[in-house]
N, CA and C of each residue as an Amber inpcrd file, in Angstrom:
protein
   417
  25.5410000   5.4080000  23.6110000  26.6710000   4.4140000  23.3030000
  27.0520000   4.8550000  21.8910000  28.2460000   5.8140000  21.7560000
  28.7260000   6.3320000  20.3770000  30.1560000   5.4500000  20.3530000
  30.3230000   4.9010000  19.4620000  31.5430000   4.1680000  19.2500000
  32.3260000   4.8560000  18.0550000  33.6150000   5.0200000  18.0020000
  34.1960000   5.2690000  16.6800000  34.7090000   4.2100000  16.0000000
  34.3550000   3.7330000  15.0370000  35.3140000   2.9330000  13.6220000
  36.6270000   3.9740000  13.1230000  37.4040000   2.9980000  13.0650000
  38.7710000   3.4920000  12.4720000  39.3360000   2.4500000  11.3230000
  39.7720000   2.8900000  10.0880000  40.7350000   1.8290000   9.1030000
  42.0550000   2.8820000   8.8440000  43.0530000   2.0810000   9.8680000
  44.2140000   3.1110000   9.9670000  44.9340000   2.6550000   9.1000000
  45.2910000   3.4230000   7.8700000  46.5600000   2.9800000   6.8040000
  47.9440000   4.0520000   7.5730000  48.7290000   3.6090000   6.1690000
  49.9800000   4.3810000   6.6010000  49.8670000   5.8590000   6.1590000
  48.7140000   6.1770000   5.1530000  48.7260000   7.5000000   4.6330000
  47.5520000   8.2180000   4.8890000  46.2860000   7.7140000   5.3380000
  45.1920000   8.0850000   5.8330000  44.6110000   7.4230000   6.6290000
  43.6340000   7.7510000   7.7710000  42.5030000   7.1760000   8.4640000
  41.5190000   7.3660000   8.3180000  40.3870000   5.9890000   7.7980000
  39.1430000   6.4350000   7.1580000  38.4430000   6.3740000   8.7550000
  37.2930000   7.3880000   9.4280000  36.3780000   7.5020000  10.4130000
  35.1940000   7.2160000  10.0300000  34.4950000   6.6720000  10.8430000
  33.2840000   6.2450000  10.6980000  32.7910000   6.5350000  12.6140000
  31.2900000   6.6460000  12.6900000  31.0360000   6.7800000  14.1870000
  29.5890000   6.3840000  13.8110000  28.9120000   5.9530000  14.9150000
  27.6920000   5.1100000  15.2590000  26.7330000   6.0830000  15.4880000
  25.2460000   5.6070000  15.2540000  24.4140000   6.8820000  15.8680000
  24.1160000   6.1210000  17.3970000  23.7220000   6.9960000  18.0370000
  23.3440000   7.3550000  19.6430000  23.2150000   5.7990000  20.0870000
  22.2200000   5.1770000  19.0950000  21.4020000   3.7010000  19.7910000
  22.5530000   2.5540000  19.7150000  23.6710000   3.0350000  19.0420000
  24.8140000   1.9500000  18.5280000  24.0760000   0.8210000  17.2850000
  23.5200000   1.3360000  16.5340000  22.9370000   0.6220000  15.4030000
  23.4010000   0.7180000  13.9040000  23.5700000   1.8170000  13.6660000
  24.0670000   1.8160000  12.2730000  25.4990000   3.1050000  12.3120000
  26.4510000   2.3170000  11.3500000  27.8220000   3.3060000  11.1920000
  27.6450000   4.4270000  10.0990000  28.4980000   5.4680000  10.2650000
  27.9930000   6.3610000   9.2130000  29.5130000   6.8620000   8.8850000
  30.0140000   6.9630000   7.8680000  31.3770000   7.5920000   7.4630000
  31.3470000   8.9320000   7.6650000  32.2810000   9.4010000   8.5640000
  32.4970000  10.8710000   8.7620000  33.2680000  11.5750000   7.7140000
  34.3470000  10.9190000   7.7910000  35.5550000  11.7480000   7.2550000
  37.0270000  10.6680000   6.9240000  38.5090000  11.4550000   6.3820000
  39.5990000  10.5130000   6.3470000  40.2970000  11.4890000   6.6590000
  40.8920000  11.2120000   7.3990000  42.2700000  11.9710000   8.2980000
  43.8870000  11.7460000   7.2490000  44.2420000  12.5350000   6.3270000
  45.2300000  12.4500000   6.0070000  46.7270000  12.3290000   6.9500000
  47.1930000  11.1150000   7.2370000  48.3390000  11.2720000   8.5570000
  49.2030000  12.2010000   7.8510000  49.7800000  12.7160000   8.9070000
  50.7130000  13.6030000   9.2530000  52.1030000  13.6250000   9.9370000
  51.4390000  13.0710000  11.7190000  52.6500000  12.7290000  12.5180000
  51.6940000  11.7720000  13.5720000  51.8490000  11.0900000  14.6270000
  51.1960000  10.1980000  15.3440000  50.4590000  11.2300000  16.3410000
  51.3760000  12.1560000  16.4190000  50.8960000  13.1980000  17.5470000
  49.4530000  14.0500000  17.0200000  49.6720000  14.5440000  15.5490000
  48.5600000  15.4770000  15.0280000  47.5360000  14.1700000  14.6770000
  48.1070000  12.8090000  14.3180000  46.7330000  12.2340000  13.8110000
  46.0540000  11.6350000  15.1200000  46.3490000  11.9220000  16.2380000
  45.5030000  11.4640000  17.6760000  45.1550000  12.7170000  18.0390000
  45.5870000  14.1070000  17.8190000  44.5270000  15.2340000  17.9170000
  43.5460000  15.0640000  17.4230000  43.3420000  14.7520000  16.0520000
  42.4670000  15.0440000  14.8960000  41.3050000  13.9080000  15.2200000
  41.7410000  12.8350000  15.9940000  41.0590000  11.2470000  16.1260000
  40.0620000  12.0050000  17.5860000  40.9460000  12.8330000  18.6870000
  40.5740000  13.3600000  19.8850000  39.4010000  14.0630000  19.5110000
  39.7800000  15.0000000  18.8410000  38.6140000  16.0110000  18.5510000
  37.0590000  15.5310000  18.2130000  37.7560000  14.4490000  17.0130000
  36.4040000  13.8530000  16.7360000  35.7070000  12.9490000  17.8400000
  36.6180000  12.3700000  18.6580000  35.9580000  11.7950000  19.8380000
  35.2030000  12.8910000  20.7850000  35.6450000  14.1010000  20.8670000
  34.9500000  14.9030000  21.9500000  33.2740000  15.4530000  21.3020000
  33.6120000  15.8790000  19.8450000  32.5090000  16.3150000  19.1270000
  31.3330000  14.9030000  19.0350000  31.6780000  14.4510000  18.7860000
  30.5180000  12.9600000  18.7400000  30.2000000  12.1260000  20.6190000
  30.8460000  12.7190000  20.9110000  31.0570000  12.1910000  22.8030000
  31.5920000  10.6820000  22.6810000  32.6040000  10.0580000  22.3210000
  32.8010000   8.7010000  21.5650000  33.1650000   8.3750000  23.0340000
  32.5060000   6.7000000  23.4410000  33.0060000   6.0900000  24.5940000
  33.8020000   5.1010000  24.3350000  33.7610000   4.5200000  23.0830000
  34.9170000   3.3120000  22.7570000  35.0980000   3.7410000  21.3420000
  36.4800000   2.6020000  20.7930000  36.9180000   2.9020000  19.5200000
  36.4220000   1.5160000  19.2510000  36.3490000   0.8230000  17.8430000
  36.9490000  -0.3940000  17.5500000  37.6390000   0.2510000  16.0530000
  39.2820000  -0.5960000  15.8890000  39.8920000  -0.4420000  14.8390000
  39.9970000  -1.5710000  13.8230000  39.8910000  -1.3340000  13.0490000
  40.1820000  -2.4130000  12.0930000  41.9260000  -2.8660000  12.1460000
  41.6010000  -4.0760000  12.3410000  43.2060000  -5.0080000  12.2170000
  43.4920000  -5.6520000  11.2160000  44.5530000  -5.1430000  10.3660000
  44.7010000  -6.0940000   8.7950000  45.2330000  -7.3850000   9.3060000
  45.1730000  -8.7760000   9.0220000  45.2550000  -9.5920000   9.1100000
  46.0290000 -10.2960000   7.6420000  46.6150000 -11.4760000   8.0740000
  46.8590000 -11.8600000   6.5750000  45.6630000 -12.7210000   6.5020000
  45.9310000 -13.5240000   4.8220000  44.3280000 -14.3730000   5.1080000
  44.6700000 -15.7840000   5.6600000  45.7750000 -15.9850000   6.4430000
  45.5430000 -17.1590000   7.2160000  45.0790000 -16.6800000   8.6660000
  44.9760000 -15.8890000   9.2460000  44.5630000 -15.1450000  10.2220000
  45.3660000 -14.9580000  11.2450000  47.0020000 -14.7900000  10.4170000
  48.0850000 -13.8060000  11.3710000  48.0950000 -12.5420000  11.4180000
  48.8210000 -12.3850000  12.3720000  48.8500000 -10.6810000  12.2710000
  50.2570000 -10.2900000  11.5740000  50.5410000  -9.6010000  10.4520000
  51.7850000  -9.0690000   9.7150000  52.1740000  -7.6150000  10.3430000
  53.3020000  -7.2360000   9.5920000  53.8800000  -5.9590000   9.6410000
  52.7620000  -5.2020000   9.7270000  51.6530000  -4.7520000   8.9440000
  51.3000000  -3.4920000   8.6690000  50.2100000  -3.8210000  10.2050000
  49.5920000  -4.9540000  10.3250000  48.9420000  -5.3520000  11.5220000
  49.1920000  -4.6370000  12.7380000  50.8110000  -4.9930000  12.9080000
  51.7430000  -4.3700000  14.1010000  51.5770000  -3.0550000  14.4140000
  51.5200000  -2.2690000  13.1490000  51.7170000  -1.0840000  13.2700000
  50.6520000  -0.3640000  13.5800000  49.4130000  -0.8020000  13.2950000
  47.9780000  -0.6740000  13.6950000  47.8080000  -0.7140000  14.8000000
  48.3820000  -1.9990000  15.3250000  48.1080000  -1.5920000  16.9370000
  49.1850000  -0.9810000  17.9210000  50.3320000  -0.9240000  17.4920000
  51.0170000   0.2340000  18.0400000  50.4560000   1.4890000  18.0460000
  50.1730000   1.8460000  16.6070000  49.1140000   3.2210000  16.5770000
  47.9730000   2.9790000  17.6050000  47.2840000   1.9850000  17.9560000
  46.0230000   1.7760000  18.7900000  46.7610000   2.3090000  20.1310000
  47.8370000   1.1970000  20.4900000  48.2210000   1.3280000  21.9420000
  48.4540000   3.0800000  22.2340000  49.1060000   3.5680000  21.3600000
  49.6350000   4.8690000  21.6420000  48.0640000   6.1680000  21.6880000
  47.3070000   5.6630000  20.7570000  45.9370000   6.2100000  20.9150000
  45.2550000   6.0530000  22.4280000  45.2140000   4.7140000  22.6570000
  44.6080000   4.2680000  24.2420000  44.8540000   4.9650000  25.4570000
  46.5720000   5.2600000  25.2350000  47.0350000   5.9500000  26.1710000
  46.8510000   7.1880000  26.4680000  46.7400000   7.6890000  25.2350000
  46.6480000   9.1490000  25.2080000  45.0030000   9.5380000  25.4840000
  44.1900000   8.6960000  25.3990000  42.8730000   9.1600000  25.2270000
  42.0010000   8.3110000  26.1700000  42.4940000   7.2740000  26.8770000
  41.8060000   6.7310000  27.8010000  40.5000000   6.0250000  27.3760000
  40.3670000   5.6070000  26.4610000  39.3460000   5.1870000  25.7950000
  39.6170000   3.9440000  25.6490000  38.4750000   2.7670000  25.7040000
  38.5510000   1.5570000  25.6270000  39.0080000   1.4860000  23.7450000
  39.3680000   0.3250000  23.3080000  39.8370000   0.1530000  22.0290000
  39.3550000  -1.1530000  21.3720000  38.5420000  -1.7050000  21.0920000
  38.8340000  -2.9680000  20.2570000  39.1700000  -3.0700000  19.1570000
  39.8830000  -4.4720000  18.4570000  40.2260000  -4.7280000  17.3720000
  39.2530000  -5.6250000  16.7670000  39.0430000  -5.0680000  15.5190000
  38.3070000  -6.2850000  14.5570000  39.0370000  -6.1770000  13.1330000
  38.8520000  -7.6020000  13.0130000  39.0920000  -8.1670000  11.8070000
  39.1140000  -7.6340000  10.3150000  39.6630000  -7.2480000  10.0510000
  39.2100000  -6.3090000   8.7680000  39.5050000  -6.7010000   7.1470000
  40.0930000  -7.8280000   7.2020000  40.1830000  -8.5980000   5.9600000
  39.0800000  -8.4240000   5.1760000  39.3030000  -8.0820000   3.8610000
  38.4680000  -7.3930000   3.3340000  37.7100000  -6.9590000   2.8610000
  37.7120000  -5.9780000   3.9460000  36.7610000  -4.2810000   4.0260000
  36.9910000  -3.7620000   3.0520000  38.3690000  -3.5900000   2.3720000
  38.4380000  -2.3990000   1.2860000  38.0210000  -2.8180000   0.0620000
  38.1400000  -4.3630000  -0.0360000  37.7220000  -5.0340000  -1.2670000
  35.8410000  -4.7320000  -1.0110000  35.4930000  -4.8990000  -0.0510000
  33.9370000  -4.6750000  -0.0630000  33.2750000  -3.3220000  -0.2340000
  34.1400000  -2.4430000   0.7180000  34.0590000  -1.0630000   0.5160000
  34.0280000  -0.6240000  -1.4800000  35.1230000  -1.3650000  -1.8090000
  35.0950000  -0.8090000  -3.0760000  34.0140000  -1.2580000  -4.3570000
  33.7830000  -2.5690000  -4.0420000  32.9640000  -3.1570000  -4.6650000
  31.4340000  -2.3850000  -4.2990000  31.2230000  -2.0860000  -2.8930000
  29.8710000  -1.2380000  -2.6910000  29.5730000  -0.0150000  -3.7740000
  30.9380000   0.9770000  -3.7210000  31.1560000   1.7520000  -4.5810000
  31.0910000   1.6740000  -6.2900000  31.5310000   0.8390000  -6.8680000
  31.7930000   0.1400000  -7.8610000  29.7160000   0.1580000  -8.4300000
  29.1420000  -0.3920000  -7.6460000  27.8670000  -0.8430000  -7.6640000
  27.1580000   0.6170000  -7.8070000  27.6120000   1.3340000  -6.8170000
  27.2960000   2.9080000  -6.8350000  27.5550000   3.1610000  -8.1060000
  28.2450000   3.2110000  -8.9870000  28.6210000   3.8720000 -10.0440000
  29.5700000   4.9440000  -9.8380000  30.7260000   4.8940000  -8.7890000
  31.5130000   6.0190000  -8.5620000  32.3460000   6.1130000  -9.2610000
  32.9820000   7.3580000  -9.9530000  34.4020000   7.0080000 -10.9340000
  35.4190000   6.5830000  -9.9680000  36.6860000   6.3150000 -10.4640000
  37.8510000   6.2360000  -9.7370000  38.0780000   6.8730000  -9.0440000
  38.4390000   8.1540000  -9.3470000  38.8870000   9.3970000  -8.1690000
  38.1680000   9.2940000  -7.2490000  36.8800000   9.4620000  -7.2740000
  35.9210000   9.7140000  -6.0970000  35.8190000   8.5060000  -5.1720000
  35.9940000   7.0530000  -5.6750000  36.3210000   6.2740000  -4.4850000
  37.8180000   6.2160000  -4.1480000  38.6290000   6.4430000  -4.6610000
  39.9570000   6.8480000  -3.9880000  39.8020000   7.4740000  -2.8530000
  38.9390000   8.9540000  -3.0240000  39.0180000   9.7760000  -1.8610000
  38.1980000   9.2670000  -0.9820000  37.2640000   7.9810000  -0.9400000
  36.1190000   7.9570000   0.2610000  36.5950000   6.7300000   0.6890000
  37.2880000   5.5560000  -0.0190000  37.2530000   4.3380000   0.1250000
  37.8800000   4.0050000   1.4400000  38.8040000   4.8470000   2.6760000
  39.0650000   4.8330000   3.6760000  37.8570000   5.1180000   4.7190000
  37.3370000   5.6940000   4.4860000  36.0740000   6.3940000   4.9680000
  34.9590000   4.8360000   4.7760000  34.6280000   4.4110000   4.0260000
  33.8970000   3.4850000   3.8170000  34.0680000   1.9090000   4.3720000
  35.3480000   2.0930000   4.4890000  36.4460000   0.7120000   5.1340000
  35.9750000   1.0100000   6.6900000  36.4000000   2.0620000   6.7720000
  35.9850000   2.4000000   8.3370000  34.3890000   2.1630000   8.7170000
  33.1320000   2.4740000   7.5630000  32.1990000   2.1640000   8.1320000
  31.9980000   0.5390000   8.3010000  32.4140000  -0.2070000   7.0530000
  32.3140000  -1.6420000   7.3380000  32.7560000  -2.4000000   8.1610000
  34.0110000  -1.8740000   9.0280000  34.3620000  -2.2670000  10.1220000
  33.5350000  -1.8730000  11.4210000  33.3540000  -0.5610000  11.4010000
  32.4490000  -0.4750000  12.6100000  30.8660000  -0.9320000  12.4260000
  30.5810000  -0.9970000  11.5650000  29.1990000  -1.9160000  11.0670000
  29.1780000  -3.4160000  11.8280000  30.2030000  -3.8630000  11.1180000
  30.7600000  -5.6790000  11.5400000  30.7110000  -5.6600000  12.8810000
  31.4650000  -4.6300000  13.8510000  31.5700000  -4.6790000  15.0560000
  30.0550000  -4.4360000  15.6250000  29.4660000  -3.7200000  15.3350000
  28.3210000  -3.3100000  15.8900000  26.8740000  -4.2970000  15.5250000
  27.0300000  -4.5990000  14.6100000  26.3530000  -6.0240000  14.2770000
  26.6470000  -7.5470000  14.8930000  27.8400000  -7.7250000  15.3100000
  28.6060000  -8.5710000  16.5430000  27.8440000  -8.1400000  17.5900000
  27.6700000  -7.5030000  18.2420000  27.1050000  -6.6730000  19.3090000
  25.6850000  -7.4330000  19.9020000  24.9860000  -6.6080000  18.7810000
  23.6590000  -7.4740000  18.4570000  23.2950000  -8.7220000  18.5640000
  24.1440000  -9.5940000  18.2830000  23.9430000 -10.6180000  18.1150000
  24.2370000 -11.1190000  19.7180000  24.6940000 -10.8600000  20.4110000
  24.9250000 -11.1560000  21.7780000  23.7030000 -10.5030000  23.2050000
  22.9410000  -9.6040000  22.6670000  22.0210000  -8.9070000  23.3440000
  20.7410000 -10.0620000  23.6970000
């Protein structure tokens, strides 16, 4: 059961994938956004490489739980992705994942320039791991 995790932003998309047992998430790359078609092609290549069966995307929400303009953009992107790849896509509340990713990297003593390059990949890992952990509680 391979699941892909996405942290979809305006300029980049962080990508993570879980191990074959669906227990742990690992960040694999960050895609620099070019166009919706090219972005989806890149994700499709990754899905094929890892034999992905479903996708979980972070859904940016306001702190009060509502979905704002950025969340709506992510939902539209995921609708197009689902239409193209024909894979199930789950939305995961991503509030504070970037904050948690930055905190983890600060604790790892990474420089600001290194943090900036990998923050989206780390955020995707946090999104996917949160989703995987939620599945474990229902087994």
